Amino acid sequence: MPNKTDINTNTLPNHVAIIMDGNGRWAKQQSKIRVFGHKVGVTAVRDTVEGAAEIGLKYLTLYAFSSENWNRPKSEINALMELLVNTITKETKTLMNNNIRLVAIGNLDDLPKKCLNNLSLAIEKTSQNNKMTLVLALSYSSRKEIVQAIQQIAEKIKSGDMSMDDINEESVKNHLYTYNIPDPELLIRTSGELRISNFLMWQIAYSELYFTKILWPDFRRENLYEALLDFQSRERRFGKTSEQIEKENA
């Protein structure tokens, strides 16, 4: 497995996003209930976040809970929310020790009051940290995010605060949850599934995609480094030719 010394820290992506998938399947392999996989997955989160900050990433987004996840069995949702409350409380110290700022995106008002309160406290406490920004996507749906952006723009046009000519990529971006966060250059998904699952669909238009069969509870910073090495081996052309890229870099 690679370690951080194998990585060129001068060509790191500014922002990495991760779809943390496979907790339930991991638990099933251990003959445990699904929630056990989520609990063990917290260790993967801690190690990955610390590894990301240590290597020098500026933004790390974790897909923690989707809007569709509310359709899971009530017992699992309750356990997940309780785990989220406890994890945020316990890990705030880790964030402070590593100079990491916490922010959250999604339909946060859907979260239970206790969970939202703990999240708000952690966000406030870490707000002055500046080594890395950790973004938690909670009750998140990319389609809803885009629809809400369109609705907000429509309201501004209706009120006269915007005109039709003001609608462009930049104005749409400014109405997304991530308006003040750079788009991810690398998207990682664990568990071997080859889909995006309604995650940052606008933002990942030019992201490099990396899929690994590792289930999330087994993911560690070395696996992150492996994904970063793969990213650094790719040529990012953004519609240009290889020859154009070579000239620009000459």
PDB file of C-alpha atoms in Angstrom:
ATOM      1  CA  MET A   1       0.000   0.000   0.000  1.00  0.00           C
ATOM      2  CA  PRO A   2       1.229   3.535  -0.751  1.00  0.00           C
ATOM      3  CA  ASN A   3       2.084   6.022   1.971  1.00  0.00           C
ATOM      4  CA  LYS A   4       2.120   9.800   1.969  1.00  0.00           C
ATOM      5  CA  THR A   5       5.755  10.009   0.841  1.00  0.00           C
ATOM      6  CA  ASP A   6       4.732   8.469  -2.517  1.00  0.00           C
ATOM      7  CA  ILE A   7       2.481  11.429  -3.308  1.00  0.00           C
ATOM      8  CA  ASN A   8       3.503  14.654  -5.011  1.00  0.00           C
ATOM      9  CA  THR A   9       1.995  17.223  -2.670  1.00  0.00           C
ATOM     10  CA  ASN A  10       2.456  19.917  -5.335  1.00  0.00           C
ATOM     11  CA  THR A  11      -0.203  18.355  -7.584  1.00  0.00           C
ATOM     12  CA  LEU A  12      -2.850  17.396  -5.039  1.00  0.00           C
ATOM     13  CA  PRO A  13      -6.497  17.964  -5.901  1.00  0.00           C
ATOM     14  CA  ASN A  14      -7.858  20.924  -4.008  1.00  0.00           C
ATOM     15  CA  HIS A  15     -11.063  19.054  -3.146  1.00  0.00           C
ATOM     16  CA  VAL A  16     -11.827  15.338  -2.806  1.00  0.00           C
ATOM     17  CA  ALA A  17     -15.355  13.983  -2.335  1.00  0.00           C
ATOM     18  CA  ILE A  18     -16.134  10.474  -1.084  1.00  0.00           C
ATOM     19  CA  ILE A  19     -19.276   8.359  -1.306  1.00  0.00           C
ATOM     20  CA  MET A  20     -18.874   6.195   1.796  1.00  0.00           C
ATOM     21  CA  ASP A  21     -20.611   2.982   0.758  1.00  0.00           C
ATOM     22  CA  GLY A  22     -20.643  -0.569   2.057  1.00  0.00           C
ATOM     23  CA  ASN A  23     -21.315  -0.325   5.807  1.00  0.00           C
ATOM     24  CA  GLY A  24     -24.325  -2.622   5.656  1.00  0.00           C
ATOM     25  CA  ARG A  25     -22.627  -5.239   3.494  1.00  0.00           C
ATOM     26  CA  TRP A  26     -19.564  -5.174   5.734  1.00  0.00           C
ATOM     27  CA  ALA A  27     -21.752  -5.835   8.786  1.00  0.00           C
ATOM     28  CA  LYS A  28     -23.518  -8.675   6.990  1.00  0.00           C
ATOM     29  CA  GLN A  29     -20.149 -10.288   6.241  1.00  0.00           C
ATOM     30  CA  GLN A  30     -19.458 -10.187   9.993  1.00  0.00           C
ATOM     31  CA  SER A  31     -22.928 -11.628  10.731  1.00  0.00           C
ATOM     32  CA  LYS A  32     -23.838  -8.370  12.493  1.00  0.00           C
ATOM     33  CA  ILE A  33     -26.731  -5.960  12.131  1.00  0.00           C
ATOM     34  CA  ARG A  34     -26.302  -3.049   9.681  1.00  0.00           C
ATOM     35  CA  VAL A  35     -25.826  -0.440  12.406  1.00  0.00           C
ATOM     36  CA  PHE A  36     -22.656  -2.229  13.521  1.00  0.00           C
ATOM     37  CA  GLY A  37     -21.161  -1.459  10.121  1.00  0.00           C
ATOM     38  CA  HIS A  38     -22.017   2.215  10.506  1.00  0.00           C
ATOM     39  CA  LYS A  39     -20.349   2.299  13.938  1.00  0.00           C
ATOM     40  CA  VAL A  40     -17.164   0.723  12.613  1.00  0.00           C
ATOM     41  CA  GLY A  41     -17.344   3.121   9.661  1.00  0.00           C
ATOM     42  CA  VAL A  42     -16.672   5.997  12.081  1.00  0.00           C
ATOM     43  CA  THR A  43     -13.100   4.697  12.466  1.00  0.00           C
ATOM     44  CA  ALA A  44     -12.699   4.889   8.690  1.00  0.00           C
ATOM     45  CA  VAL A  45     -13.963   8.469   8.750  1.00  0.00           C
ATOM     46  CA  ARG A  46     -11.529   9.490  11.478  1.00  0.00           C
ATOM     47  CA  ASP A  47      -8.495   7.922   9.812  1.00  0.00           C
ATOM     48  CA  THR A  48      -9.385   9.249   6.359  1.00  0.00           C
ATOM     49  CA  VAL A  49     -10.029  12.782   7.611  1.00  0.00           C
ATOM     50  CA  GLU A  50      -6.783  12.879   9.582  1.00  0.00           C
ATOM     51  CA  GLY A  51      -4.872  11.439   6.618  1.00  0.00           C
ATOM     52  CA  ALA A  52      -6.405  13.998   4.251  1.00  0.00           C
ATOM     53  CA  ALA A  53      -5.441  16.890   6.517  1.00  0.00           C
ATOM     54  CA  GLU A  54      -1.946  15.489   7.046  1.00  0.00           C
ATOM     55  CA  ILE A  55      -1.258  15.138   3.306  1.00  0.00           C
ATOM     56  CA  GLY A  56      -2.450  18.697   2.653  1.00  0.00           C
ATOM     57  CA  LEU A  57      -5.922  18.466   1.127  1.00  0.00           C
ATOM     58  CA  LYS A  58      -7.873  21.698   1.504  1.00  0.00           C
ATOM     59  CA  TYR A  59     -11.416  20.306   1.143  1.00  0.00           C
ATOM     60  CA  LEU A  60     -12.846  16.858   1.868  1.00  0.00           C
ATOM     61  CA  THR A  61     -16.554  16.135   1.382  1.00  0.00           C
ATOM     62  CA  LEU A  62     -18.142  12.988   2.827  1.00  0.00           C
ATOM     63  CA  TYR A  63     -21.549  11.755   1.681  1.00  0.00           C
ATOM     64  CA  ALA A  64     -22.854  10.806   5.111  1.00  0.00           C
ATOM     65  CA  PHE A  65     -26.638  10.596   4.649  1.00  0.00           C
ATOM     66  CA  SER A  66     -28.758  11.084   1.540  1.00  0.00           C
ATOM     67  CA  SER A  67     -32.356  12.284   1.299  1.00  0.00           C
ATOM     68  CA  GLU A  68     -33.219   8.791   0.042  1.00  0.00           C
ATOM     69  CA  ASN A  69     -31.783   7.255   3.221  1.00  0.00           C
ATOM     70  CA  TRP A  70     -34.852   8.488   5.107  1.00  0.00           C
ATOM     71  CA  ASN A  71     -36.694   5.611   3.397  1.00  0.00           C
ATOM     72  CA  ARG A  72     -34.688   3.026   5.335  1.00  0.00           C
ATOM     73  CA  PRO A  73     -36.244   1.130   8.290  1.00  0.00           C
ATOM     74  CA  LYS A  74     -37.086   3.490  11.147  1.00  0.00           C
ATOM     75  CA  SER A  75     -34.923   1.531  13.592  1.00  0.00           C
ATOM     76  CA  GLU A  76     -31.861   1.977  11.379  1.00  0.00           C
ATOM     77  CA  ILE A  77     -32.544   5.703  10.864  1.00  0.00           C
ATOM     78  CA  ASN A  78     -32.911   6.255  14.626  1.00  0.00           C
ATOM     79  CA  ALA A  79     -29.668   4.415  15.279  1.00  0.00           C
ATOM     80  CA  LEU A  80     -27.891   6.377  12.551  1.00  0.00           C
ATOM     81  CA  MET A  81     -29.072   9.720  13.926  1.00  0.00           C
ATOM     82  CA  GLU A  82     -27.992   8.767  17.442  1.00  0.00           C
ATOM     83  CA  LEU A  83     -24.619   7.658  16.071  1.00  0.00           C
ATOM     84  CA  LEU A  84     -24.304  10.937  14.197  1.00  0.00           C
ATOM     85  CA  VAL A  85     -25.018  12.965  17.341  1.00  0.00           C
ATOM     86  CA  ASN A  86     -22.475  11.027  19.386  1.00  0.00           C
ATOM     87  CA  THR A  87     -19.840  11.056  16.648  1.00  0.00           C
ATOM     88  CA  ILE A  88     -20.053  14.809  16.058  1.00  0.00           C
ATOM     89  CA  THR A  89     -19.728  15.429  19.796  1.00  0.00           C
ATOM     90  CA  LYS A  90     -16.757  13.071  20.243  1.00  0.00           C
ATOM     91  CA  GLU A  91     -14.918  14.026  17.062  1.00  0.00           C
ATOM     92  CA  THR A  92     -15.058  17.798  17.551  1.00  0.00           C
ATOM     93  CA  LYS A  93     -11.881  17.472  19.636  1.00  0.00           C
ATOM     94  CA  THR A  94     -10.189  15.614  16.756  1.00  0.00           C
ATOM     95  CA  LEU A  95     -11.190  18.406  14.377  1.00  0.00           C
ATOM     96  CA  MET A  96      -9.800  21.039  16.728  1.00  0.00           C
ATOM     97  CA  ASN A  97      -6.535  19.111  17.234  1.00  0.00           C
ATOM     98  CA  ASN A  98      -6.079  18.891  13.452  1.00  0.00           C
ATOM     99  CA  ASN A  99      -7.147  22.494  12.713  1.00  0.00           C
ATOM    100  CA  ILE A 100     -10.091  21.287  10.588  1.00  0.00           C
ATOM    101  CA  ARG A 101     -13.170  23.402   9.913  1.00  0.00           C
ATOM    102  CA  LEU A 102     -16.514  21.589   9.751  1.00  0.00           C
ATOM    103  CA  VAL A 103     -19.358  22.640   7.462  1.00  0.00           C
ATOM    104  CA  ALA A 104     -22.490  20.807   6.316  1.00  0.00           C
ATOM    105  CA  ILE A 105     -24.610  20.802   3.164  1.00  0.00           C
ATOM    106  CA  GLY A 106     -28.060  19.371   2.472  1.00  0.00           C
ATOM    107  CA  ASN A 107     -31.593  19.800   3.733  1.00  0.00           C
ATOM    108  CA  LEU A 108     -30.340  20.183   7.290  1.00  0.00           C
ATOM    109  CA  ASP A 109     -33.744  21.148   8.679  1.00  0.00           C
ATOM    110  CA  ASP A 110     -34.779  17.518   8.091  1.00  0.00           C
ATOM    111  CA  LEU A 111     -32.375  16.391  10.822  1.00  0.00           C
ATOM    112  CA  PRO A 112     -33.658  15.724  14.369  1.00  0.00           C
ATOM    113  CA  LYS A 113     -33.343  18.772  16.609  1.00  0.00           C
ATOM    114  CA  LYS A 114     -30.685  17.215  18.855  1.00  0.00           C
ATOM    115  CA  CYS A 115     -28.601  16.233  15.856  1.00  0.00           C
ATOM    116  CA  LEU A 116     -28.896  19.669  14.265  1.00  0.00           C
ATOM    117  CA  ASN A 117     -27.978  21.388  17.545  1.00  0.00           C
ATOM    118  CA  ASN A 118     -24.840  19.280  17.989  1.00  0.00           C
ATOM    119  CA  LEU A 119     -23.894  19.866  14.368  1.00  0.00           C
ATOM    120  CA  SER A 120     -24.353  23.633  14.718  1.00  0.00           C
ATOM    121  CA  LEU A 121     -22.205  23.691  17.865  1.00  0.00           C
ATOM    122  CA  ALA A 122     -19.392  21.781  16.142  1.00  0.00           C
ATOM    123  CA  ILE A 123     -19.573  24.049  13.081  1.00  0.00           C
ATOM    124  CA  GLU A 124     -19.357  27.136  15.284  1.00  0.00           C
ATOM    125  CA  LYS A 125     -16.534  25.754  17.428  1.00  0.00           C
ATOM    126  CA  THR A 126     -14.379  24.845  14.415  1.00  0.00           C
ATOM    127  CA  SER A 127     -15.256  27.903  12.313  1.00  0.00           C
ATOM    128  CA  GLN A 128     -11.829  29.554  12.730  1.00  0.00           C
ATOM    129  CA  ASN A 129      -9.812  26.432  11.816  1.00  0.00           C
ATOM    130  CA  ASN A 130      -8.044  26.773   8.482  1.00  0.00           C
ATOM    131  CA  LYS A 131      -5.911  23.738   7.660  1.00  0.00           C
ATOM    132  CA  MET A 132      -8.704  21.809   5.928  1.00  0.00           C
ATOM    133  CA  THR A 133     -12.469  22.089   5.488  1.00  0.00           C
ATOM    134  CA  LEU A 134     -14.487  18.934   6.134  1.00  0.00           C
ATOM    135  CA  VAL A 135     -17.882  19.050   4.418  1.00  0.00           C
ATOM    136  CA  LEU A 136     -20.584  16.639   5.607  1.00  0.00           C
ATOM    137  CA  ALA A 137     -23.408  16.012   3.138  1.00  0.00           C
ATOM    138  CA  LEU A 138     -26.440  15.259   5.316  1.00  0.00           C
ATOM    139  CA  SER A 139     -29.991  14.681   4.113  1.00  0.00           C
ATOM    140  CA  TYR A 140     -28.466  15.616   0.786  1.00  0.00           C
ATOM    141  CA  SER A 141     -29.972  15.281  -2.691  1.00  0.00           C
ATOM    142  CA  SER A 142     -28.264  16.795  -5.714  1.00  0.00           C
ATOM    143  CA  ARG A 143     -31.529  16.946  -7.659  1.00  0.00           C
ATOM    144  CA  LYS A 144     -33.234  18.818  -4.814  1.00  0.00           C
ATOM    145  CA  GLU A 145     -30.250  21.133  -4.555  1.00  0.00           C
ATOM    146  CA  ILE A 146     -30.507  22.040  -8.251  1.00  0.00           C
ATOM    147  CA  VAL A 147     -34.304  22.425  -8.087  1.00  0.00           C
ATOM    148  CA  GLN A 148     -33.986  24.742  -5.087  1.00  0.00           C
ATOM    149  CA  ALA A 149     -31.370  26.799  -6.938  1.00  0.00           C
ATOM    150  CA  ILE A 150     -33.750  27.178  -9.898  1.00  0.00           C
ATOM    151  CA  GLN A 151     -36.577  28.182  -7.563  1.00  0.00           C
ATOM    152  CA  GLN A 152     -34.408  30.814  -5.862  1.00  0.00           C
ATOM    153  CA  ILE A 153     -33.340  32.265  -9.203  1.00  0.00           C
ATOM    154  CA  ALA A 154     -36.957  32.299 -10.427  1.00  0.00           C
ATOM    155  CA  GLU A 155     -38.007  34.191  -7.292  1.00  0.00           C
ATOM    156  CA  LYS A 156     -35.280  36.778  -7.850  1.00  0.00           C
ATOM    157  CA  ILE A 157     -36.332  37.251 -11.468  1.00  0.00           C
ATOM    158  CA  LYS A 158     -39.936  37.615 -10.354  1.00  0.00           C
ATOM    159  CA  SER A 159     -38.979  40.261  -7.785  1.00  0.00           C
ATOM    160  CA  GLY A 160     -36.749  42.099 -10.243  1.00  0.00           C
ATOM    161  CA  ASP A 161     -33.493  41.312  -8.400  1.00  0.00           C
ATOM    162  CA  MET A 162     -32.276  39.293 -11.393  1.00  0.00           C
ATOM    163  CA  SER A 163     -33.001  39.225 -15.110  1.00  0.00           C
ATOM    164  CA  MET A 164     -33.044  36.302 -17.542  1.00  0.00           C
ATOM    165  CA  ASP A 165     -29.716  37.554 -18.916  1.00  0.00           C
ATOM    166  CA  ASP A 166     -28.157  37.048 -15.465  1.00  0.00           C
ATOM    167  CA  ILE A 167     -28.652  33.281 -15.658  1.00  0.00           C
ATOM    168  CA  ASN A 168     -25.366  31.545 -16.400  1.00  0.00           C
ATOM    169  CA  GLU A 169     -23.180  28.820 -14.885  1.00  0.00           C
ATOM    170  CA  GLU A 170     -21.784  31.187 -12.276  1.00  0.00           C
ATOM    171  CA  SER A 171     -25.188  32.420 -11.095  1.00  0.00           C
ATOM    172  CA  VAL A 172     -26.483  28.840 -10.823  1.00  0.00           C
ATOM    173  CA  LYS A 173     -23.385  27.832  -8.863  1.00  0.00           C
ATOM    174  CA  ASN A 174     -23.950  30.760  -6.496  1.00  0.00           C
ATOM    175  CA  HIS A 175     -27.349  29.319  -5.532  1.00  0.00           C
ATOM    176  CA  LEU A 176     -26.104  25.796  -4.732  1.00  0.00           C
ATOM    177  CA  TYR A 177     -25.283  24.569  -1.214  1.00  0.00           C
ATOM    178  CA  THR A 178     -21.628  24.595  -2.289  1.00  0.00           C
ATOM    179  CA  TYR A 179     -21.578  28.205  -3.530  1.00  0.00           C
ATOM    180  CA  ASN A 180     -18.465  28.962  -1.425  1.00  0.00           C
ATOM    181  CA  ILE A 181     -16.743  25.583  -1.908  1.00  0.00           C
ATOM    182  CA  PRO A 182     -14.607  24.683  -4.965  1.00  0.00           C
ATOM    183  CA  ASP A 183     -15.800  21.810  -7.143  1.00  0.00           C
ATOM    184  CA  PRO A 184     -14.137  18.467  -6.346  1.00  0.00           C
ATOM    185  CA  GLU A 185     -11.440  17.337  -8.746  1.00  0.00           C
ATOM    186  CA  LEU A 186     -11.664  13.747  -7.492  1.00  0.00           C
ATOM    187  CA  LEU A 187     -14.690  11.671  -6.505  1.00  0.00           C
ATOM    188  CA  ILE A 188     -14.090   8.364  -4.704  1.00  0.00           C
ATOM    189  CA  ARG A 189     -16.738   5.692  -4.196  1.00  0.00           C
ATOM    190  CA  THR A 190     -16.171   2.621  -2.058  1.00  0.00           C
ATOM    191  CA  SER A 191     -17.832  -0.834  -2.161  1.00  0.00           C
ATOM    192  CA  GLY A 192     -17.506  -1.503  -5.901  1.00  0.00           C
ATOM    193  CA  GLU A 193     -20.754   0.180  -6.953  1.00  0.00           C
ATOM    194  CA  LEU A 194     -20.349   2.142 -10.187  1.00  0.00           C
ATOM    195  CA  ARG A 195     -22.811   4.998  -9.810  1.00  0.00           C
ATOM    196  CA  ILE A 196     -23.026   8.541  -8.478  1.00  0.00           C
ATOM    197  CA  SER A 197     -26.203   8.138  -6.379  1.00  0.00           C
ATOM    198  CA  ASN A 198     -27.514  11.697  -6.685  1.00  0.00           C
ATOM    199  CA  PHE A 199     -24.346  13.236  -5.252  1.00  0.00           C
ATOM    200  CA  LEU A 200     -22.894  16.600  -6.343  1.00  0.00           C
ATOM    201  CA  MET A 201     -24.100  16.103  -9.909  1.00  0.00           C
ATOM    202  CA  TRP A 202     -23.480  19.719 -10.939  1.00  0.00           C
ATOM    203  CA  GLN A 203     -20.184  19.976  -9.084  1.00  0.00           C
ATOM    204  CA  ILE A 204     -18.545  16.799 -10.460  1.00  0.00           C
ATOM    205  CA  ALA A 205     -18.988  17.704 -14.134  1.00  0.00           C
ATOM    206  CA  TYR A 206     -15.189  17.566 -14.601  1.00  0.00           C
ATOM    207  CA  SER A 207     -14.207  15.425 -11.615  1.00  0.00           C
ATOM    208  CA  GLU A 208     -12.044  12.343 -12.010  1.00  0.00           C
ATOM    209  CA  LEU A 209     -13.954   9.268 -10.793  1.00  0.00           C
ATOM    210  CA  TYR A 210     -12.280   6.545  -8.742  1.00  0.00           C
ATOM    211  CA  PHE A 211     -14.093   3.350  -7.739  1.00  0.00           C
ATOM    212  CA  THR A 212     -12.748   0.811  -5.266  1.00  0.00           C
ATOM    213  CA  LYS A 213     -14.214  -2.494  -4.111  1.00  0.00           C
ATOM    214  CA  ILE A 214     -13.134  -1.821  -0.532  1.00  0.00           C
ATOM    215  CA  LEU A 215     -16.131  -1.551   1.806  1.00  0.00           C
ATOM    216  CA  TRP A 216     -16.163   1.699   3.754  1.00  0.00           C
ATOM    217  CA  PRO A 217     -15.389   0.271   7.244  1.00  0.00           C
ATOM    218  CA  ASP A 218     -12.120  -1.118   5.809  1.00  0.00           C
ATOM    219  CA  PHE A 219     -11.108   2.157   4.105  1.00  0.00           C
ATOM    220  CA  ARG A 220      -8.051   3.890   5.563  1.00  0.00           C
ATOM    221  CA  ARG A 221      -5.759   6.792   4.710  1.00  0.00           C
ATOM    222  CA  GLU A 222      -3.563   4.441   2.639  1.00  0.00           C
ATOM    223  CA  ASN A 223      -6.572   3.795   0.393  1.00  0.00           C
ATOM    224  CA  LEU A 224      -7.039   7.537   0.047  1.00  0.00           C
ATOM    225  CA  TYR A 225      -3.376   7.868  -0.925  1.00  0.00           C
ATOM    226  CA  GLU A 226      -3.867   5.119  -3.530  1.00  0.00           C
ATOM    227  CA  ALA A 227      -6.735   7.114  -5.058  1.00  0.00           C
ATOM    228  CA  LEU A 228      -4.617  10.287  -5.030  1.00  0.00           C
ATOM    229  CA  LEU A 229      -1.763   8.506  -6.818  1.00  0.00           C
ATOM    230  CA  ASP A 230      -4.212   7.287  -9.446  1.00  0.00           C
ATOM    231  CA  PHE A 231      -5.511  10.856  -9.830  1.00  0.00           C
ATOM    232  CA  GLN A 232      -1.987  12.177 -10.311  1.00  0.00           C
ATOM    233  CA  SER A 233      -1.350   9.634 -13.075  1.00  0.00           C
ATOM    234  CA  ARG A 234      -4.244  10.964 -15.175  1.00  0.00           C
ATOM    235  CA  GLU A 235      -4.184  13.694 -17.803  1.00  0.00           C
ATOM    236  CA  ARG A 236      -6.950  16.234 -17.222  1.00  0.00           C
ATOM    237  CA  ARG A 237      -7.757  17.877 -20.563  1.00  0.00           C
ATOM    238  CA  PHE A 238     -11.101  19.672 -20.008  1.00  0.00           C
ATOM    239  CA  GLY A 239     -11.997  19.225 -23.680  1.00  0.00           C
ATOM    240  CA  LYS A 240      -8.534  20.119 -24.994  1.00  0.00           C
ATOM    241  CA  THR A 241      -6.085  17.802 -26.762  1.00  0.00           C
ATOM    242  CA  SER A 242      -3.037  16.236 -25.161  1.00  0.00           C
ATOM    243  CA  GLU A 243      -0.842  18.386 -27.400  1.00  0.00           C
ATOM    244  CA  GLN A 244      -2.496  21.568 -26.131  1.00  0.00           C
ATOM    245  CA  ILE A 245      -2.002  20.499 -22.516  1.00  0.00           C
ATOM    246  CA  GLU A 246       1.670  19.702 -23.180  1.00  0.00           C
ATOM    247  CA  LYS A 247       2.192  23.182 -24.715  1.00  0.00           C
ATOM    248  CA  GLU A 248       0.531  24.894 -21.769  1.00  0.00           C
ATOM    249  CA  ASN A 249       2.698  22.968 -19.307  1.00  0.00           C
ATOM    250  CA  ALA A 250       5.926  23.490 -21.250  1.00  0.00           C
TER     251      ALA A 250
END
